[in-house]
Short mmCIF file of C-alpha atoms in Angstrom, two decimals:
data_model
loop_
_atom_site.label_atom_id
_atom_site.label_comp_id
_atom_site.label_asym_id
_atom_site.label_seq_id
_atom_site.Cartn_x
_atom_site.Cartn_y
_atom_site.Cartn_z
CA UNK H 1 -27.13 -5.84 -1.08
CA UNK H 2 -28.90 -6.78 -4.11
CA UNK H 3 -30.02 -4.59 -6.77
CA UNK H 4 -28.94 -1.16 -7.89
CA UNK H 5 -25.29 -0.32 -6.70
CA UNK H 6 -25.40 1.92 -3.68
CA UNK H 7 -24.81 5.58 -4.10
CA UNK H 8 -27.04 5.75 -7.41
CA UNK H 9 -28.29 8.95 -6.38
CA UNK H 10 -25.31 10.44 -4.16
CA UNK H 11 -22.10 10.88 -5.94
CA UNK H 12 -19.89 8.34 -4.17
CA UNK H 13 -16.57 9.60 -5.39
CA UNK H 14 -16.94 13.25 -4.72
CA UNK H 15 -13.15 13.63 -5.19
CA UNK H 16 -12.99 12.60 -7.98
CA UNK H 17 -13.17 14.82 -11.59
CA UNK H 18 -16.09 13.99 -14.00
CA UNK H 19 -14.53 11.85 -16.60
CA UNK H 20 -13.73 8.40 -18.29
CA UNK H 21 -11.73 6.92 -15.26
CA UNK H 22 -14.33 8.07 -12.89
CA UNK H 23 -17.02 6.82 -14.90
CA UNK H 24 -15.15 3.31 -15.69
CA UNK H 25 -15.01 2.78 -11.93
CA UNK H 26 -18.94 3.30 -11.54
CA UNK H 27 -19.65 0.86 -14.64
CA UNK H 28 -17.98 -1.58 -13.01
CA UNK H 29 -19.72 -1.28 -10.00
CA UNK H 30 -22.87 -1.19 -11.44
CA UNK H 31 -22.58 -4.17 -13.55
CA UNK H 32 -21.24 -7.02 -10.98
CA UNK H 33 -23.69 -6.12 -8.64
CA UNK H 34 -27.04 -6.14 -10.71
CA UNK H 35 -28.00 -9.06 -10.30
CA UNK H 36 -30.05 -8.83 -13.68
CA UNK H 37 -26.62 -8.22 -15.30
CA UNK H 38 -24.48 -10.63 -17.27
CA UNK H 39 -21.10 -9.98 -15.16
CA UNK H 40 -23.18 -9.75 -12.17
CA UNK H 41 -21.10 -11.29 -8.91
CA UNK H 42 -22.00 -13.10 -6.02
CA UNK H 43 -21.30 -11.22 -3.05
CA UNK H 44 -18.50 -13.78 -1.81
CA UNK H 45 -16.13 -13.08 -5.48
CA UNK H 46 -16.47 -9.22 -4.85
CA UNK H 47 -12.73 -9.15 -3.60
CA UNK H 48 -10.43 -6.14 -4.05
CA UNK H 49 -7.41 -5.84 -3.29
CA UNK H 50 -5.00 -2.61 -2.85
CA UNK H 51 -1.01 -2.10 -3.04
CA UNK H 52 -0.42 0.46 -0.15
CA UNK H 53 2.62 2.83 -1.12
CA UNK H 54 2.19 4.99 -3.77
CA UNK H 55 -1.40 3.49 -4.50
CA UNK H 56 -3.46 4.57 -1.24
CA UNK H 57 -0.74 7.01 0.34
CA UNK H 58 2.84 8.43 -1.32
CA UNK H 59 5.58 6.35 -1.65
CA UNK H 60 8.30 9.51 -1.76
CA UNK H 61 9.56 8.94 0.49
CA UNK H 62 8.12 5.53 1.50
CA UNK H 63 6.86 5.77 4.84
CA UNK H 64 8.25 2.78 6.33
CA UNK H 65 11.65 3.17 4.86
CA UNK H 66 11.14 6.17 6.84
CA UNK H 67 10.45 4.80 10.29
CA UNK H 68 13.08 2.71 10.10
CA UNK H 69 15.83 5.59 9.07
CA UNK H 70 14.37 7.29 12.26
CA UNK H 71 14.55 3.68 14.47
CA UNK H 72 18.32 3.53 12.68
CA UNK H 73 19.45 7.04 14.15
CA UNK H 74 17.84 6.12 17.51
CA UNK H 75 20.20 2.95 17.68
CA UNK H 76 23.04 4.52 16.15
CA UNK H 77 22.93 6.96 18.70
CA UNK H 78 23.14 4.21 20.99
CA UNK H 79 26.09 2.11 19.01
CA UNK H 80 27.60 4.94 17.35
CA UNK H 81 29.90 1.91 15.33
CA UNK H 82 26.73 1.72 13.22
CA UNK H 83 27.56 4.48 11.52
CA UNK H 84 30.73 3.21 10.21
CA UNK H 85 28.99 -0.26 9.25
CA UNK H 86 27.49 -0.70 5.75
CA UNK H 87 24.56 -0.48 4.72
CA UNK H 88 23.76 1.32 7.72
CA UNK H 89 25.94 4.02 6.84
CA UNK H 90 24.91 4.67 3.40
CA UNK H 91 21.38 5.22 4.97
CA UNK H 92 22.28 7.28 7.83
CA UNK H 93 23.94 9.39 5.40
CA UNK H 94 21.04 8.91 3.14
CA UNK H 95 23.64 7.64 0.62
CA UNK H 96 20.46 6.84 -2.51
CA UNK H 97 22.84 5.40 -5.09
CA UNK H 98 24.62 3.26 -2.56
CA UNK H 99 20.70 1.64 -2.46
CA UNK H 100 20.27 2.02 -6.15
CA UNK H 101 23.33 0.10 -6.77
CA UNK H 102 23.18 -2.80 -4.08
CA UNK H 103 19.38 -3.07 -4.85
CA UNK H 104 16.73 -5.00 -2.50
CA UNK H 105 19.32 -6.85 -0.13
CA UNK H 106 20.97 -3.74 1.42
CA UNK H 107 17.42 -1.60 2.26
CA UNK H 108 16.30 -5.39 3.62
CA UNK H 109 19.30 -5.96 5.62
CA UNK H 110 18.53 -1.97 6.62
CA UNK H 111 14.85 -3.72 7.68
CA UNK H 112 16.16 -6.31 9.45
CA UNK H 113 18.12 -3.62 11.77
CA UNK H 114 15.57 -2.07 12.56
CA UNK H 115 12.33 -4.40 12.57
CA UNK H 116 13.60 -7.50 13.88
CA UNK H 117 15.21 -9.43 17.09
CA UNK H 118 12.41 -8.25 19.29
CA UNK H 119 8.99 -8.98 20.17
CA UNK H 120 5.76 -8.42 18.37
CA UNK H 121 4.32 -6.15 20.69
CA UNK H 122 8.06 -4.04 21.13
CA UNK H 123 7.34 -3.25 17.16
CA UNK H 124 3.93 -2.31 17.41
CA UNK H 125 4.99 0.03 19.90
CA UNK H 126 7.80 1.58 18.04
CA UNK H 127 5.74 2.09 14.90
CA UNK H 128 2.89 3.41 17.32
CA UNK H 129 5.37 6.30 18.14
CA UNK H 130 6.41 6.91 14.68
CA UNK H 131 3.12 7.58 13.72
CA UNK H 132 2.30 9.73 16.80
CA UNK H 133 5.21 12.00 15.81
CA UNK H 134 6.06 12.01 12.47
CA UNK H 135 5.76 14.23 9.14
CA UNK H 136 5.97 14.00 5.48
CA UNK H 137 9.18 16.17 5.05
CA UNK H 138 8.10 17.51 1.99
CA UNK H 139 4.33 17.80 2.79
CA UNK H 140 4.65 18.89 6.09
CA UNK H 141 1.25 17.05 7.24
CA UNK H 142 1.65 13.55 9.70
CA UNK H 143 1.83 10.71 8.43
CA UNK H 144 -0.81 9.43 9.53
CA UNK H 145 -3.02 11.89 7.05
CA UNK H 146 -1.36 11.58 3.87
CA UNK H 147 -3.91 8.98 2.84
CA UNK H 148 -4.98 9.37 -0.90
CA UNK H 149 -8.67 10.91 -0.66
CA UNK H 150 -9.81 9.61 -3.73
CA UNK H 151 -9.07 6.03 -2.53
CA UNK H 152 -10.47 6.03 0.88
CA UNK H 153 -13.51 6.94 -1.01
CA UNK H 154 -12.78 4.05 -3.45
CA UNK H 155 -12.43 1.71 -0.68
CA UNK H 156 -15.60 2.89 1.01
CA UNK H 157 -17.56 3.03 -2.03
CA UNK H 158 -16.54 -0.56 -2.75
CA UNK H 159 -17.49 -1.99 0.62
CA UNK H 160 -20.69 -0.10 0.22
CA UNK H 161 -21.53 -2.23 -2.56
CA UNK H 162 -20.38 -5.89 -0.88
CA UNK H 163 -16.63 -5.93 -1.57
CA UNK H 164 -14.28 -7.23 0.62
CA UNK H 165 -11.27 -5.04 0.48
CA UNK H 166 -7.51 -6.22 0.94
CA UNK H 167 -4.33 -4.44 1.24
CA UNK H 168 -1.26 -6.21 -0.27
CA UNK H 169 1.45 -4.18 -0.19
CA UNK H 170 5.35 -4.58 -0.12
CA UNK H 171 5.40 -3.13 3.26
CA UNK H 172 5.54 -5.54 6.16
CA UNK H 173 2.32 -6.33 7.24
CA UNK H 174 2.79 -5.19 10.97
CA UNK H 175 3.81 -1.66 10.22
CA UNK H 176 0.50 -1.20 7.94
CA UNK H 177 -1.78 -2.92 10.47
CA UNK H 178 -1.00 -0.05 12.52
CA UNK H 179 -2.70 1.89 10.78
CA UNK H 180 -4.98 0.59 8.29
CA UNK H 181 -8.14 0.23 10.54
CA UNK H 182 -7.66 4.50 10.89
CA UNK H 183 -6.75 5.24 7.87
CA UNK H 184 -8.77 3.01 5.65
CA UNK H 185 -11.12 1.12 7.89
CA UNK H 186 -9.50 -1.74 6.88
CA UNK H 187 -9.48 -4.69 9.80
CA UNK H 188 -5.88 -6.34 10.45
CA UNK H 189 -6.50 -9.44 8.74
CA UNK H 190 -7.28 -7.99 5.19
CA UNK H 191 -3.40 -6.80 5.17
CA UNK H 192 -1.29 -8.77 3.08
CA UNK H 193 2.55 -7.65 3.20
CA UNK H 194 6.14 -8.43 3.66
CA UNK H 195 6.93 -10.33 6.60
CA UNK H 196 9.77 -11.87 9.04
CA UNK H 197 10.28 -15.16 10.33
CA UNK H 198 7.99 -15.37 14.12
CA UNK H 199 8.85 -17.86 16.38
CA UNK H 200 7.00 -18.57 19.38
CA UNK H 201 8.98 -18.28 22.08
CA UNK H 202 8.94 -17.72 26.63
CA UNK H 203 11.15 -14.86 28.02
CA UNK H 204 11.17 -14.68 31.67
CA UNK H 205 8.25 -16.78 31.70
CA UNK H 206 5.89 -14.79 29.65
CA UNK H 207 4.88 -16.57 25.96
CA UNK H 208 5.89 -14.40 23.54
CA UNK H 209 6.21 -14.23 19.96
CA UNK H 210 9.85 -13.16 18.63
CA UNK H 211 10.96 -11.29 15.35
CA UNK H 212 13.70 -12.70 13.42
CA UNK H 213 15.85 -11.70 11.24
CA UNK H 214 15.21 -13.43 8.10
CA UNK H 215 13.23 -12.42 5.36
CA UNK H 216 9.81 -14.62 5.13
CA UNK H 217 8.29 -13.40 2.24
CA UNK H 218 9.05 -10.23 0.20
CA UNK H 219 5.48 -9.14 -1.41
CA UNK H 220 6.44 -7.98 -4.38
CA UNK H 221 5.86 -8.56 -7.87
CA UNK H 222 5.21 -12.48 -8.10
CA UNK H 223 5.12 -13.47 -4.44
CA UNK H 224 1.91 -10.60 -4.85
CA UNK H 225 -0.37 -12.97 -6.48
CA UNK H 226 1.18 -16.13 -4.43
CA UNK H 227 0.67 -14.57 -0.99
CA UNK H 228 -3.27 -13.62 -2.24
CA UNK H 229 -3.63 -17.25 -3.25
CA UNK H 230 -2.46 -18.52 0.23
CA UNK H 231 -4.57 -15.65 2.14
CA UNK H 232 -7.90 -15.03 0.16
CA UNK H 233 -7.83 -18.37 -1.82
CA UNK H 234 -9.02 -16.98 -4.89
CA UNK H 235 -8.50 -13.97 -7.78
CA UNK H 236 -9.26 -10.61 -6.74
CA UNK H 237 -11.96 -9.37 -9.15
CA UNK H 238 -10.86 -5.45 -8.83
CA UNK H 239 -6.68 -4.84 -8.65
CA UNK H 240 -5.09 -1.61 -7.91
CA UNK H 241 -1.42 -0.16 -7.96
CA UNK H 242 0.57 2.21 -8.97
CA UNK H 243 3.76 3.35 -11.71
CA UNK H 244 7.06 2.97 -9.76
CA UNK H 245 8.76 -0.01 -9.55
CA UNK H 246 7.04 -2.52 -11.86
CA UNK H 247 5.78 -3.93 -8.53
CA UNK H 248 2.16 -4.68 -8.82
CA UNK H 249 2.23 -5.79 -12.51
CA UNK H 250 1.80 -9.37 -11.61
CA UNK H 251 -1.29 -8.57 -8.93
CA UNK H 252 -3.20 -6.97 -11.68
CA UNK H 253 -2.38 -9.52 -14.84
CA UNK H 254 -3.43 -12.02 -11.81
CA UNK H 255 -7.02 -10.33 -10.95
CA UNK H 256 -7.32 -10.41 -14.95
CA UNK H 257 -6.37 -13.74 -15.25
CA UNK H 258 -9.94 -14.93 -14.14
CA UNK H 259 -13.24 -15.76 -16.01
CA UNK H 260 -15.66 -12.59 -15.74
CA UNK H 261 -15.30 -9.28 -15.32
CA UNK H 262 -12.79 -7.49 -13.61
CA UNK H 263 -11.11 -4.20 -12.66
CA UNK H 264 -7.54 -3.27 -12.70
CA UNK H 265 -6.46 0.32 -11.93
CA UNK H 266 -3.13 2.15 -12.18
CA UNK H 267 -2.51 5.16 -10.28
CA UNK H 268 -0.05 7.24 -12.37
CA UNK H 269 2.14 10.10 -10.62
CA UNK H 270 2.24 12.92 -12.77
CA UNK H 271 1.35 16.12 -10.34
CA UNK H 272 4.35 17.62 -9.03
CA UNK H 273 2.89 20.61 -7.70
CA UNK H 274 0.15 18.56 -5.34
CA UNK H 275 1.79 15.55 -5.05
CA UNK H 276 4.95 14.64 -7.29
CA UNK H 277 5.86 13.20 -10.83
CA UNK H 278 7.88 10.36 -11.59
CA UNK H 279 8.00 7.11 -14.21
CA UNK H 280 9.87 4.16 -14.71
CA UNK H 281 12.80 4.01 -16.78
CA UNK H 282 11.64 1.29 -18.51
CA UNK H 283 7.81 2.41 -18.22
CA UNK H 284 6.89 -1.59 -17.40
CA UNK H 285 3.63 -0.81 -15.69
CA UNK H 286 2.41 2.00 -17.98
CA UNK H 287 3.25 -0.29 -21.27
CA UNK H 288 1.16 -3.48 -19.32
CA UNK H 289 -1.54 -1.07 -18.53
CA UNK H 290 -1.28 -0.46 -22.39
CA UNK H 291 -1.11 -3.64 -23.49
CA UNK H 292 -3.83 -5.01 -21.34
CA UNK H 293 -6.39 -2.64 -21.19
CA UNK H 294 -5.52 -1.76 -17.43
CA UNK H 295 -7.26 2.40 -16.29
CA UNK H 296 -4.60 4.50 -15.81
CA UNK H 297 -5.61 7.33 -13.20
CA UNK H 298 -3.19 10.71 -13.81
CA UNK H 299 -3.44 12.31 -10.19
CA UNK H 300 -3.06 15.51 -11.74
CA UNK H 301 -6.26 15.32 -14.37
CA UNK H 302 -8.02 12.33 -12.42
CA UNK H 303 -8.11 13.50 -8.66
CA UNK H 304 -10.03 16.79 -7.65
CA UNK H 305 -8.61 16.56 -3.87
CA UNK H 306 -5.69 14.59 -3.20
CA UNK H 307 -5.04 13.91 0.44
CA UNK H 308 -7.65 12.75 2.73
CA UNK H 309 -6.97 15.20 5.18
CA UNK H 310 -5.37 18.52 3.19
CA UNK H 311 -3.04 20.80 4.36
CA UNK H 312 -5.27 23.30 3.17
CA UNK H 313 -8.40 22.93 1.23
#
């Protein structure tokens, strides 16, 4: 598409409230995509790219910590000695400071449980039945329609106007590819995300590929920006996450890094009564966003509707 951005006439981010953010978003647009302009962008740069938990859905709790609580219970249920074996205690028991004080290696080890040491298609199925059953426990709404409503429109407003749109999340990148063609029309190979070691392997004759336990890549932080490199081959131009974990600070400096124009957005939780409201202790991403000129969106002043498919309207 060449020309005027699509949508001139139609507002294309109806869920969003009137305002600076809002308006910031459609500037952008509009000026890497006249091609009259002097940040206009070949269609073949216009790639965005989108952490998943707590930027596009909630990350309280986050949903595939979730799932693989529920898978833990199943197989404790099965070896009931699991529930005497740590870490696997501490999250049956949903023991939070036992995490908070071993950090990343005890919820990965938790991971490794319950993702690994089976086939590819034995995952997909598991996390298939997850998502046919289960609800946000505070929401009360499935999973599978707690998607942000003001991002699905961002994502379809983007691709409306010639971007290519990744997810790069922290999650693994099987769970999300569940879902991320039904939730955000997103195919499977635009999902960047954590990952375990696959070996190709025959059982009982049939070629297979097998989950291991080992850690490939954890996408977070750094290995963000690394993992784009190796799967887009170049910066994004637009950048979005979210205040929780410092976790997508590195993603956005990266899209910034280039020559041009670019986007970075910062989706700040402050809305306890529609959503929730939390910060950082050390308020990392909110003092980068600061320092480098990043748009912060406050849910609570920002977003008109919050979930893509309400509770109630």
């Amino acid at each position: 598409m060449n020309g005027e951005p699509k949508s001139l006439f139609a507002d294309p981010l109806p869920s969003w409230n009137q305002g600076a953010v809002k308006q910031s978003i459609l500037d952008f647009v509009s000026r890497v995509t006249k091609e009259d302009s002097p940040d206009f962008l070949p269609p073949v740069d216009r790639i965005a790219t989108f952490d998943n938990d707590g930027t596009l859905w909630p990350e309280k709790p986050i949903v595939e910590l979730y799932f693989a609580l529920t898978r833990l219970e199943a197989l404790a249920a099965e070896v009931p000695s699991l529930k005497e074996q740590q870490p696997f205690k501490a999250a049956l028991e949903r023991d939070i400071p036992y995490f908070l004080k071993t950090g990343h290696e005890a919820a990965l080890e938790v991971l490794a449980k319950t993702h690994a040491n089976m086939s590819q298609e034995q995952f997909e199925q598991e996390a298939r039945k997850f998502f046919e059953v289960a609800t946000h426990p505070r929401l009360g709404m499935p999973f599978i329609q707690i998607a942000f409503r003001p991002m699905v429109e961002l994502l379809e407003y983007l691709r409306a106007n010639q971007f290519v749109t990744w997810i790069c999340s922290g999650g693994t990148i099987e769970f999300i590819r569940i879902v991320a063609p039904q939730i955000y029309s997103i195919p499977l190979a635009q999902v960047i995300g954590s990952s375990f070691k696959l070996e190709y392997i025959e059982q009982n004759g049939v070629p297979i590929i097998w989950r291991g336990s080992e850690i490939a890549s954890y996408n977070d932080r750094a290995v963000k920006p690394t993992n784009i490199a190796t799967r887009i081959g170049k910066r994004p131009v637009f950048a979005a996450g979210n205040v929780f974990s410092g976790g997508d600070i590195q993603m956005l400096r990266y899209s910034q890094g280039q020559p041009g124009a670019s986007f970075q957005l910062l989706v700040h939780h402050d809305d306890a009564d529609r959503e929730f409201a939390y910060d950082e202790k050390n308020n990392a991403s909110l003092e980068a966003a600061k320092t480098y000129g990043w748009t912060i969106v406050s849910i609570k002043n920002d977003w008109k509707t919050i979930f893509h498919h309400p509770k109630t309207d």
